[in-house]
Amino acid sequence: MLVSDSLSVNSCGHLTIGGADVVTLAKKYGTPLYIMDEDKIRRTCKEYMSALTKCWGEKFLVQYASKAFCTKYMYKILDEEGFGADVVSGGELYTALKAGFPSNKIVFHGNNKTAEELRFALEAEIREIIVDNAEELELINEIAAELGKVANISFRIKPGVDAHTHDFVKTGQIDSKFGVALENGEAFDFVKSALSYKNIKLCGVHCHIGSQIFDPEPFAHAAELMMEFIAKVKAELDFEVSELNLGGGFGIRYTEEDDPRSVYDAVKSFTDVVRAQAEKYDLSLPFISIEPGRSVVAEAGITVYTVGSVKEIKDIRTYVSVDGGMTDNPRYALYGSKYTMVLPERAEETPTEIVTVAGRNCESGDLLGENIHLPAVKAGDLLAVLSTGAYNYSMASNYNRVPRPPVVMVKNGVDKLVVKRETYEDIISNDLI
Ligand SMILES: *Cc1c(COP(=O)(O)O)cnc(C)c1O
């Protein structure tokens, strides 16, 4: 199964993405190669916009989580689709601004932003800084005072919700490095102190409970707890928080076993709860933000490699080595993430072998997948890993001084190079002597 509606097989038996022949693109641009279906990204953006419009009306902003895939061209797409963006570093903010993305649609996240980054964000007059901790709040107040500005902030709350996902991508529980906790009163004290700072304007509260979540229940539960908190703040401090940011984390399909809900169902699961809670506690309907990252881009992308060797170790396993690896996709090494793989030249052939796909880097842990079902594969074959649009290019590195692959976008069946392949010159460009 091809897991994404971007993908199909043409009359030559070749894999296609967005209507373009993957084998042709691999020949034209070389491998390893990231290919993304721009139409698919735009379709997903439109699904989010229409789901929120239907379920919530006009008081919302969808802030794409840049860290999933961050390039100048991506911000152009987002801007045209009416999205905002969240950034987690000065580098992402810089990329967005250089792409001409409107600064008043950018929010800034992170559990340890530097003073330099905060100054950059305040000078650029971004929409909001999402504050993580007390030291940061004080620092923002100081820098804003220096600049003669008032900083718009939300702050990040750990609502104490178990997101039923991988331990490494859970973030809503009290033992997390992100944000302040609800259940021990930390969040409440935080609001009190935020209200006392002269150069801070508290606008909203934020939570993000984790990633690759399929179950609607944790989102609904988080929304319920956040609204209870807003009600408590109103009752005890006579201050009504006007914005509620519910984060991202909507799951996507990597393999046949993954069964994500529609964007509409995901959105409805929390807007219904927010509305009911507003009624229950007699609150105004808040401005809602969400921050999908993975779900906007993951299924729109694939990575194409060339197989270099097939090493059969009798009675143990067969290693299929490709010309990329953890340098363009560290997710298997980091979390054991599962992917679907296809031979683009023979996309419809039935799998007959179970192999381990290994990268080219000097680490035994540099694998792209184990127990991968493929047709008989040999050196020189192309191999495609599906659903690599998120957290692949953005997590790529130059380990072993391997140049990062280019990114090609396909729109209406026509390909366009949006990020060029790194060269050896690029790799030594910061070496001074
Ligand atoms: C990573 C992250 C997101 C996006 O998560 P996805 O699983 O990619 O949708 C949103 N908000 C915050 C604060 C994040 O850290």
PDB file of N, CA and C in Angstrom, residues 52-124:
ATOM      1  N   LEU A  52     -11.614  24.408  10.520  1.00  0.00           N
ATOM      2  CA  LEU A  52     -11.745  25.404  11.589  1.00  0.00           C
ATOM      3  C   LEU A  52     -12.847  26.402  11.302  1.00  0.00           C
ATOM      4  N   THR A  53     -12.978  26.779  10.032  1.00  0.00           N
ATOM      5  CA  THR A  53     -14.054  27.708   9.674  1.00  0.00           C
ATOM      6  C   THR A  53     -15.406  27.077  10.003  1.00  0.00           C
ATOM      7  N   LYS A  54     -15.552  25.794   9.618  1.00  0.00           N
ATOM      8  CA  LYS A  54     -16.836  25.112   9.873  1.00  0.00           C
ATOM      9  C   LYS A  54     -17.078  24.910  11.361  1.00  0.00           C
ATOM     10  N   CYS A  55     -16.043  24.482  12.082  1.00  0.00           N
ATOM     11  CA  CYS A  55     -16.242  24.122  13.489  1.00  0.00           C
ATOM     12  C   CYS A  55     -16.148  25.309  14.434  1.00  0.00           C
ATOM     13  N   TRP A  56     -15.510  26.391  13.984  1.00  0.00           N
ATOM     14  CA  TRP A  56     -15.240  27.457  14.948  1.00  0.00           C
ATOM     15  C   TRP A  56     -15.585  28.867  14.449  1.00  0.00           C
ATOM     16  N   GLY A  57     -15.623  29.080  13.161  1.00  0.00           N
ATOM     17  CA  GLY A  57     -15.946  30.426  12.665  1.00  0.00           C
ATOM     18  C   GLY A  57     -14.706  31.143  12.186  1.00  0.00           C
ATOM     19  N   GLU A  58     -14.502  32.374  12.696  1.00  0.00           N
ATOM     20  CA  GLU A  58     -13.394  33.186  12.160  1.00  0.00           C
ATOM     21  C   GLU A  58     -12.261  33.413  13.146  1.00  0.00           C
ATOM     22  N   LYS A  59     -12.534  33.179  14.418  1.00  0.00           N
ATOM     23  CA  LYS A  59     -11.528  33.527  15.430  1.00  0.00           C
ATOM     24  C   LYS A  59     -10.514  32.392  15.597  1.00  0.00           C
ATOM     25  N   PHE A  60      -9.663  32.209  14.578  1.00  0.00           N
ATOM     26  CA  PHE A  60      -8.659  31.149  14.697  1.00  0.00           C
ATOM     27  C   PHE A  60      -7.452  31.471  13.826  1.00  0.00           C
ATOM     28  N   LEU A  61      -6.347  30.830  14.143  1.00  0.00           N
ATOM     29  CA  LEU A  61      -5.162  30.869  13.290  1.00  0.00           C
ATOM     30  C   LEU A  61      -4.516  29.485  13.330  1.00  0.00           C
ATOM     31  N   VAL A  62      -4.241  28.941  12.152  1.00  0.00           N
ATOM     32  CA  VAL A  62      -3.501  27.678  12.107  1.00  0.00           C
ATOM     33  C   VAL A  62      -2.031  28.042  11.957  1.00  0.00           C
ATOM     34  N   GLN A  63      -1.247  27.706  12.969  1.00  0.00           N
ATOM     35  CA  GLN A  63       0.173  28.053  12.974  1.00  0.00           C
ATOM     36  C   GLN A  63       0.974  26.793  12.674  1.00  0.00           C
ATOM     37  N   TYR A  64       1.407  26.683  11.452  1.00  0.00           N
ATOM     38  CA  TYR A  64       2.210  25.517  11.051  1.00  0.00           C
ATOM     39  C   TYR A  64       3.470  25.437  11.915  1.00  0.00           C
ATOM     40  N   ALA A  65       3.771  24.258  12.426  1.00  0.00           N
ATOM     41  CA  ALA A  65       4.981  24.073  13.240  1.00  0.00           C
ATOM     42  C   ALA A  65       6.176  23.917  12.300  1.00  0.00           C
ATOM     43  N   SER A  66       6.920  24.998  12.143  1.00  0.00           N
ATOM     44  CA  SER A  66       8.004  25.059  11.154  1.00  0.00           C
ATOM     45  C   SER A  66       9.011  23.936  11.281  1.00  0.00           C
ATOM     46  N   LYS A  67       9.216  23.457  12.500  1.00  0.00           N
ATOM     47  CA  LYS A  67      10.291  22.490  12.686  1.00  0.00           C
ATOM     48  C   LYS A  67      10.088  21.210  11.875  1.00  0.00           C
ATOM     49  N   ALA A  68       8.852  20.947  11.445  1.00  0.00           N
ATOM     50  CA  ALA A  68       8.599  19.731  10.660  1.00  0.00           C
ATOM     51  C   ALA A  68       9.290  19.789   9.296  1.00  0.00           C
ATOM     52  N   PHE A  69       9.286  20.964   8.697  1.00  0.00           N
ATOM     53  CA  PHE A  69       9.941  21.157   7.397  1.00  0.00           C
ATOM     54  C   PHE A  69      10.022  22.660   7.177  1.00  0.00           C
ATOM     55  N   CYS A  70      11.228  23.203   7.215  1.00  0.00           N
ATOM     56  CA  CYS A  70      11.377  24.655   7.213  1.00  0.00           C
ATOM     57  C   CYS A  70      12.288  25.086   6.073  1.00  0.00           C
ATOM     58  N   THR A  71      11.699  25.678   5.044  1.00  0.00           N
ATOM     59  CA  THR A  71      12.489  26.280   3.972  1.00  0.00           C
ATOM     60  C   THR A  71      11.748  27.540   3.544  1.00  0.00           C
ATOM     61  N   LYS A  72      12.426  28.420   2.818  1.00  0.00           N
ATOM     62  CA  LYS A  72      11.777  29.662   2.386  1.00  0.00           C
ATOM     63  C   LYS A  72      10.526  29.375   1.565  1.00  0.00           C
ATOM     64  N   TYR A  73      10.639  28.412   0.667  1.00  0.00           N
ATOM     65  CA  TYR A  73       9.499  28.147  -0.213  1.00  0.00           C
ATOM     66  C   TYR A  73       8.274  27.665   0.566  1.00  0.00           C
ATOM     67  N   MET A  74       8.504  26.889   1.632  1.00  0.00           N
ATOM     68  CA  MET A  74       7.391  26.403   2.455  1.00  0.00           C
ATOM     69  C   MET A  74       6.613  27.578   3.024  1.00  0.00           C
ATOM     70  N   TYR A  75       7.320  28.624   3.468  1.00  0.00           N
ATOM     71  CA  TYR A  75       6.619  29.788   4.031  1.00  0.00           C
ATOM     72  C   TYR A  75       5.790  30.507   2.968  1.00  0.00           C
ATOM     73  N   LYS A  76       6.252  30.458   1.721  1.00  0.00           N
ATOM     74  CA  LYS A  76       5.455  31.088   0.646  1.00  0.00           C
ATOM     75  C   LYS A  76       4.141  30.342   0.474  1.00  0.00           C
ATOM     76  N   ILE A  77       4.219  29.009   0.504  1.00  0.00           N
ATOM     77  CA  ILE A  77       2.993  28.211   0.399  1.00  0.00           C
ATOM     78  C   ILE A  77       2.061  28.536   1.571  1.00  0.00           C
ATOM     79  N   LEU A  78       2.618  28.536   2.776  1.00  0.00           N
ATOM     80  CA  LEU A  78       1.795  28.758   3.977  1.00  0.00           C
ATOM     81  C   LEU A  78       1.101  30.114   3.920  1.00  0.00           C
ATOM     82  N   ASP A  79       1.859  31.117   3.491  1.00  0.00           N
ATOM     83  CA  ASP A  79       1.294  32.466   3.424  1.00  0.00           C
ATOM     84  C   ASP A  79       0.124  32.498   2.443  1.00  0.00           C
ATOM     85  N   GLU A  80       0.319  31.877   1.285  1.00  0.00           N
ATOM     86  CA  GLU A  80      -0.759  31.867   0.281  1.00  0.00           C
ATOM     87  C   GLU A  80      -1.977  31.099   0.774  1.00  0.00           C
ATOM     88  N   GLU A  81      -1.767  30.131   1.659  1.00  0.00           N
ATOM     89  CA  GLU A  81      -2.897  29.330   2.155  1.00  0.00           C
ATOM     90  C   GLU A  81      -3.532  29.926   3.415  1.00  0.00           C
ATOM     91  N   GLY A  82      -3.042  31.084   3.841  1.00  0.00           N
ATOM     92  CA  GLY A  82      -3.670  31.749   4.986  1.00  0.00           C
ATOM     93  C   GLY A  82      -3.222  31.231   6.340  1.00  0.00           C
ATOM     94  N   PHE A  83      -2.108  30.511   6.374  1.00  0.00           N
ATOM     95  CA  PHE A  83      -1.598  29.963   7.628  1.00  0.00           C
ATOM     96  C   PHE A  83      -0.716  30.979   8.363  1.00  0.00           C
ATOM     97  N   GLY A  84      -0.600  30.785   9.682  1.00  0.00           N
ATOM     98  CA  GLY A  84       0.457  31.383  10.463  1.00  0.00           C
ATOM     99  C   GLY A  84       1.553  30.338  10.616  1.00  0.00           C
ATOM    100  N   ALA A  85       2.565  30.648  11.453  1.00  0.00           N
ATOM    101  CA  ALA A  85       3.633  29.670  11.649  1.00  0.00           C
ATOM    102  C   ALA A  85       4.173  29.780  13.066  1.00  0.00           C
ATOM    103  N   ASP A  86       4.586  28.640  13.614  1.00  0.00           N
ATOM    104  CA  ASP A  86       5.360  28.731  14.855  1.00  0.00           C
ATOM    105  C   ASP A  86       6.806  28.399  14.545  1.00  0.00           C
ATOM    106  N   VAL A  87       7.686  29.141  15.209  1.00  0.00           N
ATOM    107  CA  VAL A  87       9.124  28.904  15.040  1.00  0.00           C
ATOM    108  C   VAL A  87       9.698  28.560  16.404  1.00  0.00           C
ATOM    109  N   VAL A  88      10.808  27.836  16.409  1.00  0.00           N
ATOM    110  CA  VAL A  88      11.415  27.443  17.685  1.00  0.00           C
ATOM    111  C   VAL A  88      12.867  27.895  17.795  1.00  0.00           C
ATOM    112  N   SER A  89      13.285  28.774  16.888  1.00  0.00           N
ATOM    113  CA  SER A  89      14.664  29.259  16.968  1.00  0.00           C
ATOM    114  C   SER A  89      14.797  30.526  16.135  1.00  0.00           C
ATOM    115  N   GLY A  90      15.895  31.245  16.396  1.00  0.00           N
ATOM    116  CA  GLY A  90      16.197  32.404  15.572  1.00  0.00           C
ATOM    117  C   GLY A  90      16.363  32.015  14.107  1.00  0.00           C
ATOM    118  N   GLY A  91      16.897  30.836  13.866  1.00  0.00           N
ATOM    119  CA  GLY A  91      17.122  30.381  12.494  1.00  0.00           C
ATOM    120  C   GLY A  91      15.820  30.186  11.734  1.00  0.00           C
ATOM    121  N   GLU A  92      14.826  29.589  12.403  1.00  0.00           N
ATOM    122  CA  GLU A  92      13.528  29.426  11.737  1.00  0.00           C
ATOM    123  C   GLU A  92      12.858  30.790  11.530  1.00  0.00           C
ATOM    124  N   LEU A  93      12.975  31.657  12.533  1.00  0.00           N
ATOM    125  CA  LEU A  93      12.382  33.001  12.392  1.00  0.00           C
ATOM    126  C   LEU A  93      13.033  33.741  11.224  1.00  0.00           C
ATOM    127  N   TYR A  94      14.340  33.642  11.140  1.00  0.00           N
ATOM    128  CA  TYR A  94      15.077  34.307  10.063  1.00  0.00           C
ATOM    129  C   TYR A  94      14.615  33.798   8.698  1.00  0.00           C
ATOM    130  N   THR A  95      14.459  32.474   8.595  1.00  0.00           N
ATOM    131  CA  THR A  95      14.014  31.880   7.325  1.00  0.00           C
ATOM    132  C   THR A  95      12.640  32.420   6.932  1.00  0.00           C
ATOM    133  N   ALA A  96      11.725  32.466   7.909  1.00  0.00           N
ATOM    134  CA  ALA A  96      10.369  32.952   7.638  1.00  0.00           C
ATOM    135  C   ALA A  96      10.399  34.406   7.164  1.00  0.00           C
ATOM    136  N   LEU A  97      11.159  35.241   7.874  1.00  0.00           N
ATOM    137  CA  LEU A  97      11.194  36.662   7.520  1.00  0.00           C
ATOM    138  C   LEU A  97      11.828  36.861   6.149  1.00  0.00           C
ATOM    139  N   LYS A  98      12.886  36.095   5.866  1.00  0.00           N
ATOM    140  CA  LYS A  98      13.555  36.204   4.565  1.00  0.00           C
ATOM    141  C   LYS A  98      12.628  35.768   3.433  1.00  0.00           C
ATOM    142  N   ALA A  99      11.670  34.893   3.767  1.00  0.00           N
ATOM    143  CA  ALA A  99      10.715  34.445   2.741  1.00  0.00           C
ATOM    144  C   ALA A  99       9.582  35.458   2.574  1.00  0.00           C
ATOM    145  N   GLY A 100       9.620  36.525   3.374  1.00  0.00           N
ATOM    146  CA  GLY A 100       8.567  37.536   3.280  1.00  0.00           C
ATOM    147  C   GLY A 100       7.304  37.145   4.032  1.00  0.00           C
ATOM    148  N   PHE A 101       7.423  36.176   4.955  1.00  0.00           N
ATOM    149  CA  PHE A 101       6.260  35.738   5.720  1.00  0.00           C
ATOM    150  C   PHE A 101       5.886  36.840   6.720  1.00  0.00           C
ATOM    151  N   PRO A 102       4.577  37.156   6.865  1.00  0.00           N
ATOM    152  CA  PRO A 102       4.187  38.253   7.762  1.00  0.00           C
ATOM    153  C   PRO A 102       4.530  37.968   9.223  1.00  0.00           C
ATOM    154  N   SER A 103       5.282  38.879   9.853  1.00  0.00           N
ATOM    155  CA  SER A 103       5.759  38.622  11.213  1.00  0.00           C
ATOM    156  C   SER A 103       4.595  38.569  12.203  1.00  0.00           C
ATOM    157  N   ASN A 104       3.497  39.249  11.890  1.00  0.00           N
ATOM    158  CA  ASN A 104       2.375  39.218  12.848  1.00  0.00           C
ATOM    159  C   ASN A 104       1.577  37.916  12.803  1.00  0.00           C
ATOM    160  N   LYS A 105       2.073  36.955  12.026  1.00  0.00           N
ATOM    161  CA  LYS A 105       1.464  35.616  12.054  1.00  0.00           C
ATOM    162  C   LYS A 105       2.451  34.572  12.562  1.00  0.00           C
ATOM    163  N   ILE A 106       3.502  35.032  13.233  1.00  0.00           N
ATOM    164  CA  ILE A 106       4.521  34.098  13.732  1.00  0.00           C
ATOM    165  C   ILE A 106       4.503  34.075  15.259  1.00  0.00           C
ATOM    166  N   VAL A 107       4.513  32.875  15.844  1.00  0.00           N
ATOM    167  CA  VAL A 107       4.711  32.756  17.291  1.00  0.00           C
ATOM    168  C   VAL A 107       6.018  31.997  17.533  1.00  0.00           C
ATOM    169  N   PHE A 108       6.610  32.265  18.699  1.00  0.00           N
ATOM    170  CA  PHE A 108       7.951  31.762  18.975  1.00  0.00           C
ATOM    171  C   PHE A 108       7.922  30.845  20.206  1.00  0.00           C
ATOM    172  N   HIS A 109       8.296  29.587  19.999  1.00  0.00           N
ATOM    173  CA  HIS A 109       8.314  28.565  21.029  1.00  0.00           C
ATOM    174  C   HIS A 109       9.720  28.203  21.439  1.00  0.00           C
ATOM    175  N   GLY A 110       9.832  27.422  22.509  1.00  0.00           N
ATOM    176  CA  GLY A 110      11.129  26.843  22.864  1.00  0.00           C
ATOM    177  C   GLY A 110      11.311  26.880  24.365  1.00  0.00           C
ATOM    178  N   ASN A 111      11.999  25.884  24.905  1.00  0.00           N
ATOM    179  CA  ASN A 111      12.149  25.825  26.353  1.00  0.00           C
ATOM    180  C   ASN A 111      13.394  26.545  26.837  1.00  0.00           C
ATOM    181  N   ASN A 112      14.205  27.062  25.920  1.00  0.00           N
ATOM    182  CA  ASN A 112      15.378  27.817  26.361  1.00  0.00           C
ATOM    183  C   ASN A 112      15.823  28.791  25.285  1.00  0.00           C
ATOM    184  N   LYS A 113      14.956  29.758  25.016  1.00  0.00           N
ATOM    185  CA  LYS A 113      15.274  30.777  24.017  1.00  0.00           C
ATOM    186  C   LYS A 113      16.380  31.680  24.564  1.00  0.00           C
ATOM    187  N   THR A 114      17.282  32.107  23.720  1.00  0.00           N
ATOM    188  CA  THR A 114      18.359  32.980  24.198  1.00  0.00           C
ATOM    189  C   THR A 114      17.892  34.435  24.204  1.00  0.00           C
ATOM    190  N   ALA A 115      18.617  35.255  24.939  1.00  0.00           N
ATOM    191  CA  ALA A 115      18.298  36.687  24.986  1.00  0.00           C
ATOM    192  C   ALA A 115      18.373  37.273  23.572  1.00  0.00           C
ATOM    193  N   GLU A 116      19.334  36.822  22.835  1.00  0.00           N
ATOM    194  CA  GLU A 116      19.518  37.328  21.469  1.00  0.00           C
ATOM    195  C   GLU A 116      18.299  36.980  20.587  1.00  0.00           C
ATOM    196  N   GLU A 117      17.814  35.750  20.735  1.00  0.00           N
ATOM    197  CA  GLU A 117      16.636  35.338  19.963  1.00  0.00           C
ATOM    198  C   GLU A 117      15.395  36.125  20.383  1.00  0.00           C
ATOM    199  N   LEU A 118      15.265  36.361  21.692  1.00  0.00           N
ATOM    200  CA  LEU A 118      14.093  37.098  22.174  1.00  0.00           C
ATOM    201  C   LEU A 118      14.108  38.532  21.653  1.00  0.00           C
ATOM    202  N   ARG A 119      15.294  39.116  21.641  1.00  0.00           N
ATOM    203  CA  ARG A 119      15.410  40.489  21.119  1.00  0.00           C
ATOM    204  C   ARG A 119      15.046  40.516  19.626  1.00  0.00           C
ATOM    205  N   PHE A 120      15.538  39.541  18.907  1.00  0.00           N
ATOM    206  CA  PHE A 120      15.244  39.412  17.467  1.00  0.00           C
ATOM    207  C   PHE A 120      13.720  39.331  17.258  1.00  0.00           C
ATOM    208  N   ALA A 121      13.056  38.499  18.068  1.00  0.00           N
ATOM    209  CA  ALA A 121      11.609  38.308  17.924  1.00  0.00           C
ATOM    210  C   ALA A 121      10.846  39.589  18.264  1.00  0.00           C
ATOM    211  N   LEU A 122      11.284  40.276  19.326  1.00  0.00           N
ATOM    212  CA  LEU A 122      10.587  41.513  19.723  1.00  0.00           C
ATOM    213  C   LEU A 122      10.808  42.607  18.688  1.00  0.00           C
ATOM    214  N   GLU A 123      12.021  42.700  18.167  1.00  0.00           N
ATOM    215  CA  GLU A 123      12.291  43.716  17.149  1.00  0.00           C
ATOM    216  C   GLU A 123      11.508  43.447  15.877  1.00  0.00           C
ATOM    217  N   ALA A 124      11.325  42.155  15.564  1.00  0.00           N
ATOM    218  CA  ALA A 124      10.591  41.806  14.340  1.00  0.00           C
ATOM    219  C   ALA A 124       9.078  41.952  14.531  1.00  0.00           C
TER     220      ALA A 124
END
